Short mmCIF file of C-alpha atoms and ligand atoms in Angstrom, two decimals:
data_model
loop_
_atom_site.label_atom_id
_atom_site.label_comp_id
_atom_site.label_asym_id
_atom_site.label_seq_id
_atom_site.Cartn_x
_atom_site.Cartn_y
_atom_site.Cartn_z
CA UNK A 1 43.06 48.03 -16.29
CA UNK A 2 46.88 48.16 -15.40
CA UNK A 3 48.67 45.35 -17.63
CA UNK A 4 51.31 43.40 -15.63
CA UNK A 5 51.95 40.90 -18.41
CA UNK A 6 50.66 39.63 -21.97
CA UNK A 7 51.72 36.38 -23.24
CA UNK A 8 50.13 34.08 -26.47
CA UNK A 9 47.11 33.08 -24.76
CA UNK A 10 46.55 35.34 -21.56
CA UNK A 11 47.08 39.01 -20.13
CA UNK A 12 47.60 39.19 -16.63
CA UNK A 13 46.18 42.57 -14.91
CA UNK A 14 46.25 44.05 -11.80
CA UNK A 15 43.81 44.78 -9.31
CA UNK A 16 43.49 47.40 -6.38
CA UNK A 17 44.57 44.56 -3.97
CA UNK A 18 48.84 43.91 -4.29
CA UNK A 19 48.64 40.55 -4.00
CA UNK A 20 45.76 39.77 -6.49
CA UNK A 21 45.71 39.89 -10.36
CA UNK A 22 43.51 39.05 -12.99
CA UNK A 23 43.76 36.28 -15.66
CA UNK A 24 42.20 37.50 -19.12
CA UNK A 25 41.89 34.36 -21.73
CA UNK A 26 42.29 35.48 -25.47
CA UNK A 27 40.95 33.64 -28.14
CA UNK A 28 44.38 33.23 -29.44
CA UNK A 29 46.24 29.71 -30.26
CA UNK A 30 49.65 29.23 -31.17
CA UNK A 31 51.90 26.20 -31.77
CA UNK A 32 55.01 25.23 -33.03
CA UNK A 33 57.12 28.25 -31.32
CA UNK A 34 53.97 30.40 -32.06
CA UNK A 35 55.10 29.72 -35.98
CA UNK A 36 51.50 29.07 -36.18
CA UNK A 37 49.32 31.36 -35.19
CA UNK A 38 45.33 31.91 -35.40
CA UNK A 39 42.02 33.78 -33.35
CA UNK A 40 39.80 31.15 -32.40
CA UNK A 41 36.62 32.48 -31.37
CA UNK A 42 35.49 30.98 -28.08
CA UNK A 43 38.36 29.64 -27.22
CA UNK A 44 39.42 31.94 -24.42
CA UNK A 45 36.47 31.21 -22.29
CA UNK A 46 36.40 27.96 -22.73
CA UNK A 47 39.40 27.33 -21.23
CA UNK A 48 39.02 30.11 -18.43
CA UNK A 49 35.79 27.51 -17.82
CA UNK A 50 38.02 24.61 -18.06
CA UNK A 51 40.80 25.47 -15.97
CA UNK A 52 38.47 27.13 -13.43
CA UNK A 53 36.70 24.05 -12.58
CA UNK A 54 40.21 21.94 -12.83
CA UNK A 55 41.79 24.55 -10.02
CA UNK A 56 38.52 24.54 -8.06
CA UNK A 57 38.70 20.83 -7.58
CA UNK A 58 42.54 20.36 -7.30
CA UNK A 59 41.86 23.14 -4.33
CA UNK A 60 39.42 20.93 -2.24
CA UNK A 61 41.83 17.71 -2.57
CA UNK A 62 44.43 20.00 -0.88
CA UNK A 63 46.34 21.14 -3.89
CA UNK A 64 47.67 24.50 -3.49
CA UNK A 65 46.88 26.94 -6.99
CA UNK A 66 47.02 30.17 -7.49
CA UNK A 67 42.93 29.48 -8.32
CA UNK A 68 41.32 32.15 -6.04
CA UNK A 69 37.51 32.47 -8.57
CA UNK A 70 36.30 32.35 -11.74
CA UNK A 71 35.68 36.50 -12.34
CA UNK A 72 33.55 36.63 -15.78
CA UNK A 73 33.77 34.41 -18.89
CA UNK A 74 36.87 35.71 -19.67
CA UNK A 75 38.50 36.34 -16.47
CA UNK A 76 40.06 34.55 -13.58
CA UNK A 77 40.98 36.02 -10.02
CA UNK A 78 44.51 34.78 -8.70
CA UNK A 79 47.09 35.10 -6.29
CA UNK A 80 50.31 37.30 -7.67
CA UNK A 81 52.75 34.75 -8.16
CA UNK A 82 56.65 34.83 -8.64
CA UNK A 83 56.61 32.06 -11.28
CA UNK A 84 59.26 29.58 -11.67
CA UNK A 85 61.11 29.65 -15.42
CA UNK A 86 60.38 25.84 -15.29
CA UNK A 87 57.70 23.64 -17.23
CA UNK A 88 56.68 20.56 -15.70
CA UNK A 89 55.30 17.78 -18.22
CA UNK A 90 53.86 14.83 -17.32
CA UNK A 91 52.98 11.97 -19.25
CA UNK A 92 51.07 8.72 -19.11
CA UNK A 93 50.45 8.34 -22.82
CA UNK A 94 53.29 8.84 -25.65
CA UNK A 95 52.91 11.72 -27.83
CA UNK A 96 53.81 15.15 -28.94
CA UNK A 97 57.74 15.72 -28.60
CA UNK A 98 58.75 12.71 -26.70
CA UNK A 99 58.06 10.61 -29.90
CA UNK A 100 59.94 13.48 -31.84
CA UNK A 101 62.81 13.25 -29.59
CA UNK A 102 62.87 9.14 -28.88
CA UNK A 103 61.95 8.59 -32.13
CA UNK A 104 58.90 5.65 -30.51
CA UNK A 105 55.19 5.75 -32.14
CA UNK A 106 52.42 7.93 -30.31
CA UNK A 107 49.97 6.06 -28.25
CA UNK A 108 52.39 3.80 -26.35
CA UNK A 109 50.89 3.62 -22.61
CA UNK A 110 53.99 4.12 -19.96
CA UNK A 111 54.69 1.59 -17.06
CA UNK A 112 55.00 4.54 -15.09
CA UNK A 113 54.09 8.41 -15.65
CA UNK A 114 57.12 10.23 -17.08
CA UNK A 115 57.98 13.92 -15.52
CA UNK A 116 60.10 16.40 -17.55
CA UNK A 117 61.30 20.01 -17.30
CA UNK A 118 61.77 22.40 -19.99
CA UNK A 119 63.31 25.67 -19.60
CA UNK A 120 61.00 28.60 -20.09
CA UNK A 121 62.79 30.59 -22.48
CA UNK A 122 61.53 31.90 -26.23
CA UNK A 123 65.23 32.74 -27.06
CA UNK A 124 66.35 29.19 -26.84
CA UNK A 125 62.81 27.04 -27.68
CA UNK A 126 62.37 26.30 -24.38
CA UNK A 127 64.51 23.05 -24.36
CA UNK A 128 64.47 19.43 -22.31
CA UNK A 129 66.30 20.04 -18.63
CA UNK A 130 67.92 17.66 -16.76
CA UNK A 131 68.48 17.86 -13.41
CA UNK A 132 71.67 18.82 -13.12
CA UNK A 133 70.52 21.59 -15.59
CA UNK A 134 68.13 23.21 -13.38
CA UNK A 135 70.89 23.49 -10.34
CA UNK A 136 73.25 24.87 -12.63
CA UNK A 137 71.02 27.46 -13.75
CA UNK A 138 69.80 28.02 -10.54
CA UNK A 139 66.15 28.06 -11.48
CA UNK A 140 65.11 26.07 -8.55
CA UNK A 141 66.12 24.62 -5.56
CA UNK A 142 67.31 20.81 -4.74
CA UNK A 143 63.88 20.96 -2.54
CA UNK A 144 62.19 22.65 -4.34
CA UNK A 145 62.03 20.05 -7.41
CA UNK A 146 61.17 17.59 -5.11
CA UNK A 147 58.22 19.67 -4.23
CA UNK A 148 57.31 20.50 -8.11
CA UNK A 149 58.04 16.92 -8.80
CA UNK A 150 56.13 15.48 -6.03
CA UNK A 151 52.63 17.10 -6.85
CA UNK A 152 52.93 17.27 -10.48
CA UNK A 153 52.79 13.61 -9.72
CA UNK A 154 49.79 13.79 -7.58
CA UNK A 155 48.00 16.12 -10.06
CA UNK A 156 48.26 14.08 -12.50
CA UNK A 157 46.73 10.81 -10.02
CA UNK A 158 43.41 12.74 -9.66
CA UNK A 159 43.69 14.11 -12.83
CA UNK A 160 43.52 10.71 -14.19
CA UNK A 161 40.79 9.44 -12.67
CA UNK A 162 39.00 12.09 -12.85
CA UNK A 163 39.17 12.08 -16.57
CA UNK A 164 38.58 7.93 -16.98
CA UNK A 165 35.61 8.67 -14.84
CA UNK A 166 34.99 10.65 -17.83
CA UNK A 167 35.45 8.62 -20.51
CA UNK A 168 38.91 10.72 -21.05
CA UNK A 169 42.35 9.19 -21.77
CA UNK A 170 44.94 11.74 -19.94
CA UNK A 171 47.84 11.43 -22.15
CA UNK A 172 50.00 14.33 -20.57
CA UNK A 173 50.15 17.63 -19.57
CA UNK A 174 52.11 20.81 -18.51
CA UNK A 175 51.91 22.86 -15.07
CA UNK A 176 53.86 25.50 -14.11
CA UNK A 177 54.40 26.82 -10.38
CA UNK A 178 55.27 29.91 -8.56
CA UNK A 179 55.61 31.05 -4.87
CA UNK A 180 52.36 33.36 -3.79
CA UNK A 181 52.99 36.28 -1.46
CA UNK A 182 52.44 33.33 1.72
CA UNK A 183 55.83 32.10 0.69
CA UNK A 184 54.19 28.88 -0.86
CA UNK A 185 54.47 27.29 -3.86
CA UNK A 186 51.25 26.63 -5.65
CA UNK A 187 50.21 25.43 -9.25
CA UNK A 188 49.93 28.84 -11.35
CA UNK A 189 48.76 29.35 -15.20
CA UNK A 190 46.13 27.57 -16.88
CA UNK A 191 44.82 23.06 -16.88
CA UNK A 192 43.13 23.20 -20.07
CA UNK A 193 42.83 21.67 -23.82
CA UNK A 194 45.85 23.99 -24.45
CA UNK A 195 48.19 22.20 -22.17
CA UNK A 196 46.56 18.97 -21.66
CA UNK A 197 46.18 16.11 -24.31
CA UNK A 198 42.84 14.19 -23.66
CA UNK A 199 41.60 11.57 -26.00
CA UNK A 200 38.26 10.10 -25.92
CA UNK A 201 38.72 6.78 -24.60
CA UNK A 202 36.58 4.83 -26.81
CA UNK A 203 36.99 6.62 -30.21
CA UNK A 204 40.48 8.06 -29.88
CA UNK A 205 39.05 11.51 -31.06
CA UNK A 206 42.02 14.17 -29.76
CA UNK A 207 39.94 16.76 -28.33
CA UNK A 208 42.47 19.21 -27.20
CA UNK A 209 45.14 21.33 -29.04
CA UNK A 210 47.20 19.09 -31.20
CA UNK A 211 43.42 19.68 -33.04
CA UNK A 212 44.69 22.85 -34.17
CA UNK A 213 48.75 21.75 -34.12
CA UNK A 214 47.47 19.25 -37.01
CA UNK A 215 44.56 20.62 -38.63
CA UNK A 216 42.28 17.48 -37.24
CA UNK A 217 38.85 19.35 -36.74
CA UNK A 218 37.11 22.03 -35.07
CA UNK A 219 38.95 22.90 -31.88
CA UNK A 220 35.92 24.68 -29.99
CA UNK A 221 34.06 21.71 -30.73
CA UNK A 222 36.28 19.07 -29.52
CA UNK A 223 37.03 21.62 -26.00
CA UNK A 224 33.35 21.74 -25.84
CA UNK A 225 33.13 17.92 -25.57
CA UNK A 226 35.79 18.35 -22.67
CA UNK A 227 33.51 20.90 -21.09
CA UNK A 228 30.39 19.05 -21.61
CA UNK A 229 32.16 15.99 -19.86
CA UNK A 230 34.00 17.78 -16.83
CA UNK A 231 30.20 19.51 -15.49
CA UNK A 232 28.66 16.12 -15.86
CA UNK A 233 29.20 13.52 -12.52
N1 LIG B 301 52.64 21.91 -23.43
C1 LIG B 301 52.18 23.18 -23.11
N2 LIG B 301 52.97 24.25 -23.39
C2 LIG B 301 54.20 24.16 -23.95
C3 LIG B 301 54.66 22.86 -24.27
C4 LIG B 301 53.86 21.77 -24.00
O1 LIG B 301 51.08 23.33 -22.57
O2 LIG B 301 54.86 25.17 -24.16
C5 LIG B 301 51.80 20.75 -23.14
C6 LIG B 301 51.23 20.09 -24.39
O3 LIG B 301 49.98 20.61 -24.72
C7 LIG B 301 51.15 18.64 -24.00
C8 LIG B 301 52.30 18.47 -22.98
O4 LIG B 301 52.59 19.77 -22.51
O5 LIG B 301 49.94 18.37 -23.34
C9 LIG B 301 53.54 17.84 -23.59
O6 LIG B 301 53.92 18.59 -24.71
P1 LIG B 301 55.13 18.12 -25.64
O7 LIG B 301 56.40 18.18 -24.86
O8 LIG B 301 54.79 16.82 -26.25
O9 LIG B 301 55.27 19.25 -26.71
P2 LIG B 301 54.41 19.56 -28.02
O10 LIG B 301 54.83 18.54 -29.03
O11 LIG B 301 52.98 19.44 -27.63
O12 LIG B 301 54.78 20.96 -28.33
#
């Protein structure tokens, strides 16, 4: 197949229609800048599972992915998308680099979610935006942060629920957007373990990828336990 794109965790392919390309999940996890670095096997289809059945229900409560169908284990069929060099993290939950930055303890539950950007860009560590940043740089639009804003906001409302439903705290996560070739802006990338932090809420037990930032256990085995909980209800 024709290779658009390969980044840590995905290659992106294309197909014989323009406007469609394919999502191939590796089994490879980085952190820390991709300073660490490993093949985990399993891990790629896991999350293609994952963040297929994450897009598939964002789609029917009117959320607008790139999601078009889950294509093999490995593979997921999307709309071509002009992504946005923007990150979008939300948070409920404190953890991961907020701490590091605010210097406050992990676990503190917010009054309010948090949203933050981050540049997309390996050359400078992808670093905290404000909002004046993202003007100056021109990577978006006035509107269209509002817009990125707005239903990061909302993903992360069903998102929550539908984890606690689950028995899963939903401590905070990253999405990333792009216009499709309708001229609309839709969620594109991956919801999985890898860019989601979900504790168990009665144990604690991290079961996504700070398993494998810290060295705290298995990390198929605590995305299976996400699986295993998303296809039940
Ligand atoms: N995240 C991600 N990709 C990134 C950076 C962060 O998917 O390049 C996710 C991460 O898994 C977590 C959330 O975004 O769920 C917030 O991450 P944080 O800013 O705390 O950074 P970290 O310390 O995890 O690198």
């Amino acid at each position: 197949m024709d290779k658009v794109y390969e980044g840590k965790a995905k290659i992106v392919y294309r197909t014989e229609d323009p406007d469609k390309y394919i999502l191939y999940f590796k089994d490879t996890a980085t952190a820390f800048d991709a300073t660490k670095k490993a093949q985990i096997v399993g891990k790629g289809e896991l999350n293609n599972t994952i963040s297929s059945l994450i897009f598939d229900m964002l789609e029917k409560k009117g959320i607008k992915t790139h999601f078009i169908r889950k294509l093999s284990q490995r593979e997921m069929l999307v709309w071509r998308a002009k992504r946005f060099d923007v990150e979008v993290v939300v948070r409920n939950i404190t953890a991961g680099s907020l701490c590091k930055r605010l210097g406050i303890e992990e676990g503190r539950l917010l009054h309010k979610p948090l949203v933050e950007f981050f540049y997309k860009n390996d050359t400078l560590h992808d670093p905290l935006l404000c909002y004046e940043h993202i003007l100056l740089l021109e990577l978006l639009k006035e509107e269209q942060v509002s817009v990125l804003k707005k239903t990061a906001l909302e993903v992360n409302e069903i998102l929550k629920d539908f984890f606690k439903e689950r028995g899963l705290l939903f401590v905070d996560f990253k999405l990333e957007f792009g216009e499709l070739p309708d001229g609309k802006i839709a969620i594109v990338d991956e919801i999985s373990p890898d860019t989601c932090r979900l504790w168990d809420a009665k144990t604690g037990e991290k079961l996504d990828k700070d398993r494998f930032r810290f060295d705290l256990g298995d990390l198929i085995e605590g995305y299976k336990k996400v699986l295993e909980r998303i296809q039940t209800l």
